[in-house]
């Protein structure tokens, strides 16, 4: 809905303009741009689903405007520069398994000076949280399995659980502090180098009593059309309408009792994997 609304509320950006859709998938964004009045939309897709995108574009009688190109954007030469780049490139906690590196390459090679990026700005947010449902459903449940105490098995499984971030829905009532922003960047000028490692000291202070089990991480993306009333926000925050990105929770390895006023400061790092640049590791240092 955010992409649809961002296009519909910013038709002035698309009318008679050249648009590039990076990672078009089935071509939905490209077709919306065409319906918003784009002169031409280059819809680039690296996977075989590009064939289906062509069928859907033709089925909607938009083949005169939408040009589906199968291949990696890094290997493609467009016949002209573009006015707008649109892409649903985001991954878990914004960067993990995302296509942002490819979008940046496309921006530097294909976008006209003063051109628009959709989304325009992105931020990563975090907050310490309690995880009582996880403790109940994945740990305490082993204490009584049809009359048997399977706690040792539960403890072993818990060790495995704590080793990787958990992707799940978090609710605002799990917050133990006020959420803080780890980073905020402009998609028009952020560089690949700036995204290799994002790290910051986050000065959380406990605002209620509870058992802190981890830190929830999520992201917001803003589509800014440059005119009053045209800004659209895509938020994956707890309490907002659910998205397939959910929230990522970095587990601390145990449950720590906290009371209001406790210092919960920590260093949160999002770091690109050296071997697979589309993968990002989340880590916490307290």
Protein backbone atom coordinates (compact mmCIF):
# COMPACT_ATOMS: atom_id res chain seq x y z
CA UNK A 1 0.00 0.00 0.00
CA UNK A 2 2.85 2.43 0.75
CA UNK A 3 4.28 2.06 -2.76
CA UNK A 4 0.85 2.40 -4.36
CA UNK A 5 0.07 5.48 -2.26
CA UNK A 6 3.50 7.02 -2.90
CA UNK A 7 3.01 6.72 -6.66
CA UNK A 8 -0.62 7.91 -6.60
CA UNK A 9 0.19 10.93 -4.43
CA UNK A 10 3.22 11.92 -6.51
CA UNK A 11 2.01 11.59 -10.09
CA UNK A 12 3.88 14.80 -10.90
CA UNK A 13 7.11 12.81 -10.54
CA UNK A 14 6.02 10.18 -13.05
CA UNK A 15 4.02 12.07 -15.68
CA UNK A 16 5.94 11.87 -19.00
CA UNK A 17 9.09 10.74 -17.14
CA UNK A 18 11.55 7.87 -17.58
CA UNK A 19 11.43 5.39 -14.70
CA UNK A 20 13.67 2.49 -13.70
CA UNK A 21 12.27 -0.31 -11.52
CA UNK A 22 15.14 -2.36 -10.06
CA UNK A 23 14.12 -5.92 -9.21
CA UNK A 24 10.66 -5.59 -10.73
CA UNK A 25 9.53 -9.14 -9.87
CA UNK A 26 6.07 -9.53 -11.39
CA UNK A 27 6.15 -5.93 -12.59
CA UNK A 28 3.56 -4.45 -10.24
CA UNK A 29 5.49 -1.27 -9.39
CA UNK A 30 6.44 -0.76 -13.04
CA UNK A 31 2.80 -1.04 -14.12
CA UNK A 32 1.67 1.40 -11.42
CA UNK A 33 4.29 3.87 -12.67
CA UNK A 34 2.99 3.42 -16.22
CA UNK A 35 -0.57 4.10 -15.07
CA UNK A 36 0.73 7.24 -13.32
CA UNK A 37 1.74 8.57 -16.73
CA UNK A 38 5.38 7.56 -17.18
CA UNK A 39 6.67 7.85 -20.75
CA UNK A 40 8.66 4.66 -20.37
CA UNK A 41 9.44 2.29 -17.51
CA UNK A 42 12.49 0.02 -17.66
CA UNK A 43 11.60 -2.95 -15.47
CA UNK A 44 14.78 -4.88 -14.68
CA UNK A 45 14.59 -8.36 -13.18
CA UNK A 46 17.49 -10.80 -12.74
CA UNK A 47 15.40 -13.95 -12.24
CA UNK A 48 13.23 -16.01 -14.58
CA UNK A 49 10.12 -14.35 -13.19
CA UNK A 50 10.86 -11.66 -15.78
CA UNK A 51 8.94 -13.84 -18.24
CA UNK A 52 5.84 -13.65 -16.08
CA UNK A 53 6.30 -9.90 -15.72
CA UNK A 54 6.19 -9.59 -19.53
CA UNK A 55 2.98 -11.62 -19.65
CA UNK A 56 1.35 -9.51 -16.95
CA UNK A 57 2.43 -6.27 -18.60
CA UNK A 58 0.95 -7.42 -21.92
CA UNK A 59 -2.20 -8.68 -20.19
CA UNK A 60 -2.68 -5.18 -18.77
CA UNK A 61 -1.97 -3.63 -22.20
CA UNK A 62 1.03 -1.69 -20.90
CA UNK A 63 3.72 -3.20 -23.11
CA UNK A 64 4.00 0.08 -25.00
CA UNK A 65 5.26 1.76 -21.83
CA UNK A 66 6.82 -0.95 -19.65
CA UNK A 67 9.95 -2.57 -21.06
CA UNK A 68 10.86 -5.71 -19.10
CA UNK A 69 14.60 -6.44 -19.21
CA UNK A 70 15.86 -9.76 -17.88
CA UNK A 71 19.32 -9.54 -16.31
CA UNK A 72 21.28 -7.98 -13.48
CA UNK A 73 21.19 -4.21 -13.33
CA UNK A 74 24.97 -4.27 -12.97
CA UNK A 75 25.23 -5.83 -16.46
CA UNK A 76 22.62 -3.77 -18.28
CA UNK A 77 23.07 -0.59 -20.28
CA UNK A 78 19.89 1.46 -20.57
CA UNK A 79 19.38 3.53 -23.72
CA UNK A 80 18.86 6.70 -21.66
CA UNK A 81 19.14 8.20 -18.20
CA UNK A 82 16.12 8.00 -15.93
CA UNK A 83 14.19 10.55 -13.89
CA UNK A 84 13.05 8.17 -11.13
CA UNK A 85 14.36 4.94 -9.66
CA UNK A 86 11.85 2.86 -7.73
CA UNK A 87 12.57 -0.45 -6.07
CA UNK A 88 11.30 -2.65 -3.27
CA UNK A 89 14.85 -3.52 -2.26
CA UNK A 90 14.47 -3.81 1.53
CA UNK A 91 15.33 -6.93 3.51
CA UNK A 92 15.07 -8.00 7.13
CA UNK A 93 16.16 -5.18 9.49
CA UNK A 94 16.36 -3.17 6.24
CA UNK A 95 19.68 -4.46 4.89
CA UNK A 96 19.82 -8.25 5.34
CA UNK A 97 19.15 -9.98 2.00
CA UNK A 98 18.36 -6.58 0.49
CA UNK A 99 19.17 -5.24 -2.99
CA UNK A 100 20.35 -1.83 -1.87
CA UNK A 101 23.86 -2.28 -3.25
CA UNK A 102 22.39 -2.96 -6.70
CA UNK A 103 20.09 0.05 -6.39
CA UNK A 104 23.05 2.29 -5.51
CA UNK A 105 24.90 1.05 -8.59
CA UNK A 106 21.82 1.78 -10.70
CA UNK A 107 21.53 5.25 -9.16
CA UNK A 108 25.15 6.16 -9.86
CA UNK A 109 24.99 4.91 -13.45
CA UNK A 110 21.45 5.70 -14.58
CA UNK A 111 19.83 8.50 -12.56
CA UNK A 112 19.74 12.00 -14.02
CA UNK A 113 21.10 14.84 -11.85
CA UNK A 114 18.28 15.88 -9.53
CA UNK A 115 16.42 12.62 -10.16
CA UNK A 116 14.23 10.97 -7.52
CA UNK A 117 14.76 7.81 -5.50
CA UNK A 118 11.74 5.90 -4.17
CA UNK A 119 12.05 5.22 -1.27
CA UNK A 120 13.88 8.48 -0.52
CA UNK A 121 15.07 8.08 3.08
CA UNK A 122 15.46 5.10 5.39
CA UNK A 123 16.06 4.65 9.10
CA UNK A 124 16.80 1.71 11.40
CA UNK A 125 15.23 1.78 14.86
CA UNK A 126 15.77 -0.38 17.95
CA UNK A 127 14.43 -0.97 21.45
CA UNK A 128 15.10 -3.43 24.32
CA UNK A 129 12.17 -5.80 24.71
CA UNK A 130 10.76 -8.53 26.92
CA UNK A 131 10.04 -11.89 25.30
CA UNK A 132 7.67 -13.63 27.67
CA UNK A 133 5.79 -15.46 24.92
CA UNK A 134 9.06 -16.89 23.61
CA UNK A 135 10.07 -18.02 27.09
CA UNK A 136 6.68 -19.65 27.64
CA UNK A 137 6.28 -21.27 24.22
CA UNK A 138 9.87 -22.28 23.45
CA UNK A 139 11.55 -22.78 26.83
CA UNK A 140 9.22 -23.28 29.82
CA UNK A 141 7.08 -25.71 27.85
CA UNK A 142 9.81 -28.36 28.18
CA UNK A 143 9.33 -28.56 31.96
CA UNK A 144 6.22 -30.69 31.53
CA UNK A 145 5.84 -32.74 28.36
CA UNK A 146 2.96 -35.12 29.07
CA UNK A 147 4.24 -35.57 32.61
CA UNK A 148 7.97 -35.68 31.74
CA UNK A 149 10.53 -32.99 32.62
CA UNK A 150 12.47 -32.35 29.38
CA UNK A 151 14.23 -29.22 30.64
CA UNK A 152 17.76 -30.33 29.58
CA UNK A 153 16.54 -30.61 25.98
CA UNK A 154 14.85 -27.23 26.28
CA UNK A 155 18.07 -25.67 27.57
CA UNK A 156 20.04 -27.07 24.63
CA UNK A 157 17.47 -25.78 22.15
CA UNK A 158 17.54 -22.39 23.87
CA UNK A 159 21.31 -22.13 23.26
CA UNK A 160 20.67 -22.65 19.55
CA UNK A 161 17.80 -20.18 19.60
CA UNK A 162 19.91 -17.43 21.14
CA UNK A 163 22.65 -17.74 18.52
CA UNK A 164 20.80 -16.03 15.66
CA UNK A 165 18.39 -13.09 15.44
CA UNK A 166 14.74 -14.09 15.53
CA UNK A 167 12.34 -12.68 12.95
CA UNK A 168 8.94 -12.31 14.55
CA UNK A 169 6.24 -9.81 15.38
CA UNK A 170 6.88 -7.67 18.46
CA UNK A 171 4.20 -5.57 20.15
CA UNK A 172 4.69 -2.15 21.76
CA UNK A 173 3.79 -3.54 25.20
CA UNK A 174 7.07 -5.49 25.04
CA UNK A 175 9.09 -2.25 24.93
CA UNK A 176 11.18 -1.68 28.05
CA UNK A 177 12.41 1.74 26.91
CA UNK A 178 11.77 4.43 24.31
CA UNK A 179 12.89 3.32 20.81
CA UNK A 180 15.97 5.06 19.41
CA UNK A 181 17.31 5.54 15.88
CA UNK A 182 20.49 3.69 14.95
CA UNK A 183 20.89 5.33 11.55
CA UNK A 184 19.05 7.51 9.08
CA UNK A 185 20.27 7.91 5.50
CA UNK A 186 19.28 9.54 2.21
CA UNK A 187 18.94 7.08 -0.67
CA UNK A 188 19.99 9.83 -3.10
CA UNK A 189 23.55 9.95 -1.78
CA UNK A 190 24.30 7.06 0.59
CA UNK A 191 27.33 5.02 -0.53
CA UNK A 192 28.10 1.31 -0.46
CA UNK A 193 31.06 2.06 1.81
CA UNK A 194 28.84 3.81 4.36
CA UNK A 195 26.64 0.72 4.51
CA UNK A 196 29.38 -1.86 5.11
CA UNK A 197 29.21 -1.32 8.87
CA UNK A 198 26.59 0.69 10.75
CA UNK A 199 27.26 0.89 14.46
CA UNK A 200 26.15 3.16 17.26
CA UNK A 201 26.01 3.54 21.01
CA UNK A 202 22.38 3.57 22.07
CA UNK A 203 21.61 5.08 25.48
CA UNK A 204 18.46 3.20 26.47
CA UNK A 205 16.98 3.74 29.92
CA UNK A 206 14.43 1.27 31.32
CA UNK A 207 10.99 2.79 31.72
CA UNK A 208 9.20 -0.18 33.26
CA UNK A 209 9.87 -3.38 35.11
CA UNK A 210 10.40 -6.57 33.17
CA UNK A 211 12.83 -9.23 32.00
CA UNK A 212 14.91 -7.96 29.10
CA UNK A 213 15.58 -10.76 26.61
CA UNK A 214 16.71 -8.93 23.50
CA UNK A 215 16.69 -5.87 21.30
CA UNK A 216 14.07 -5.49 18.58
CA UNK A 217 15.19 -3.88 15.31
CA UNK A 218 12.99 -2.52 12.52
CA UNK A 219 13.00 0.10 9.79
CA UNK A 220 11.05 2.97 8.28
CA UNK A 221 11.20 4.13 4.64
CA UNK A 222 9.97 7.54 3.50
CA UNK A 223 8.79 8.35 -0.01
CA UNK A 224 9.21 12.10 -0.39
CA UNK A 225 7.70 13.69 -3.48
CA UNK A 226 9.08 17.10 -2.63
CA UNK A 227 5.68 18.77 -2.28
CA UNK A 228 3.54 19.35 0.78
CA UNK A 229 1.21 16.45 1.50
CA UNK A 230 2.99 14.00 -0.80
CA UNK A 231 5.17 12.22 1.76
CA UNK A 232 4.35 8.56 2.45
CA UNK A 233 5.90 6.50 5.25
CA UNK A 234 6.37 2.73 5.13
CA UNK A 235 6.92 1.64 8.72
CA UNK A 236 7.67 -1.87 9.95
CA UNK A 237 7.55 -0.74 13.59
CA UNK A 238 5.78 -2.78 16.28
CA UNK A 239 2.17 -1.69 16.46
CA UNK A 240 2.00 -0.75 12.78
CA UNK A 241 0.17 -2.90 10.20
CA UNK A 242 2.04 -6.18 9.77
CA UNK A 243 4.50 -6.60 6.91
CA UNK A 244 6.42 -9.66 5.71
CA UNK A 245 9.58 -8.10 7.16
CA UNK A 246 8.18 -8.36 10.71
CA UNK A 247 10.85 -7.27 13.26
CA UNK A 248 14.28 -8.73 13.96
CA UNK A 249 15.15 -9.49 17.59
CA UNK A 250 18.77 -9.86 18.69
CA UNK A 251 18.57 -12.16 21.70
CA UNK A 252 20.86 -11.50 24.67
CA UNK A 253 21.30 -15.14 25.67
CA UNK A 254 19.40 -14.86 28.93
CA UNK A 255 16.65 -12.91 30.69
CA UNK A 256 17.77 -9.89 32.72
CA UNK A 257 15.48 -8.31 35.29
CA UNK A 258 15.23 -4.54 34.88
CA UNK A 259 13.47 -1.78 36.82
CA UNK A 260 12.61 1.80 35.81
CA UNK A 261 15.71 3.97 35.59
CA UNK A 262 18.15 1.14 34.86
CA UNK A 263 20.84 1.94 32.31
CA UNK A 264 20.32 -0.33 29.28
CA UNK A 265 22.96 1.29 27.07
CA UNK A 266 24.45 -0.92 24.38
CA UNK A 267 26.39 -0.88 21.13
CA UNK A 268 24.30 -2.12 18.18
CA UNK A 269 26.12 -3.08 14.99
CA UNK A 270 24.79 -4.04 11.57
CA UNK A 271 27.73 -5.40 9.57
CA UNK A 272 27.94 -6.63 6.00
CA UNK A 273 29.18 -10.19 5.52
CA UNK A 274 32.56 -10.29 3.76
CA UNK A 275 31.68 -13.32 1.63
CA UNK A 276 28.04 -12.51 0.81
CA UNK A 277 27.45 -8.74 0.55
CA UNK A 278 23.68 -9.22 0.64
CA UNK A 279 23.92 -10.66 4.16
CA UNK A 280 24.23 -8.48 7.26
CA UNK A 281 25.00 -9.61 10.81
CA UNK A 282 23.32 -8.02 13.82
CA UNK A 283 25.33 -7.90 17.04
CA UNK A 284 25.09 -6.28 20.46
CA UNK A 285 27.75 -5.30 22.94
CA UNK A 286 26.56 -4.28 26.41
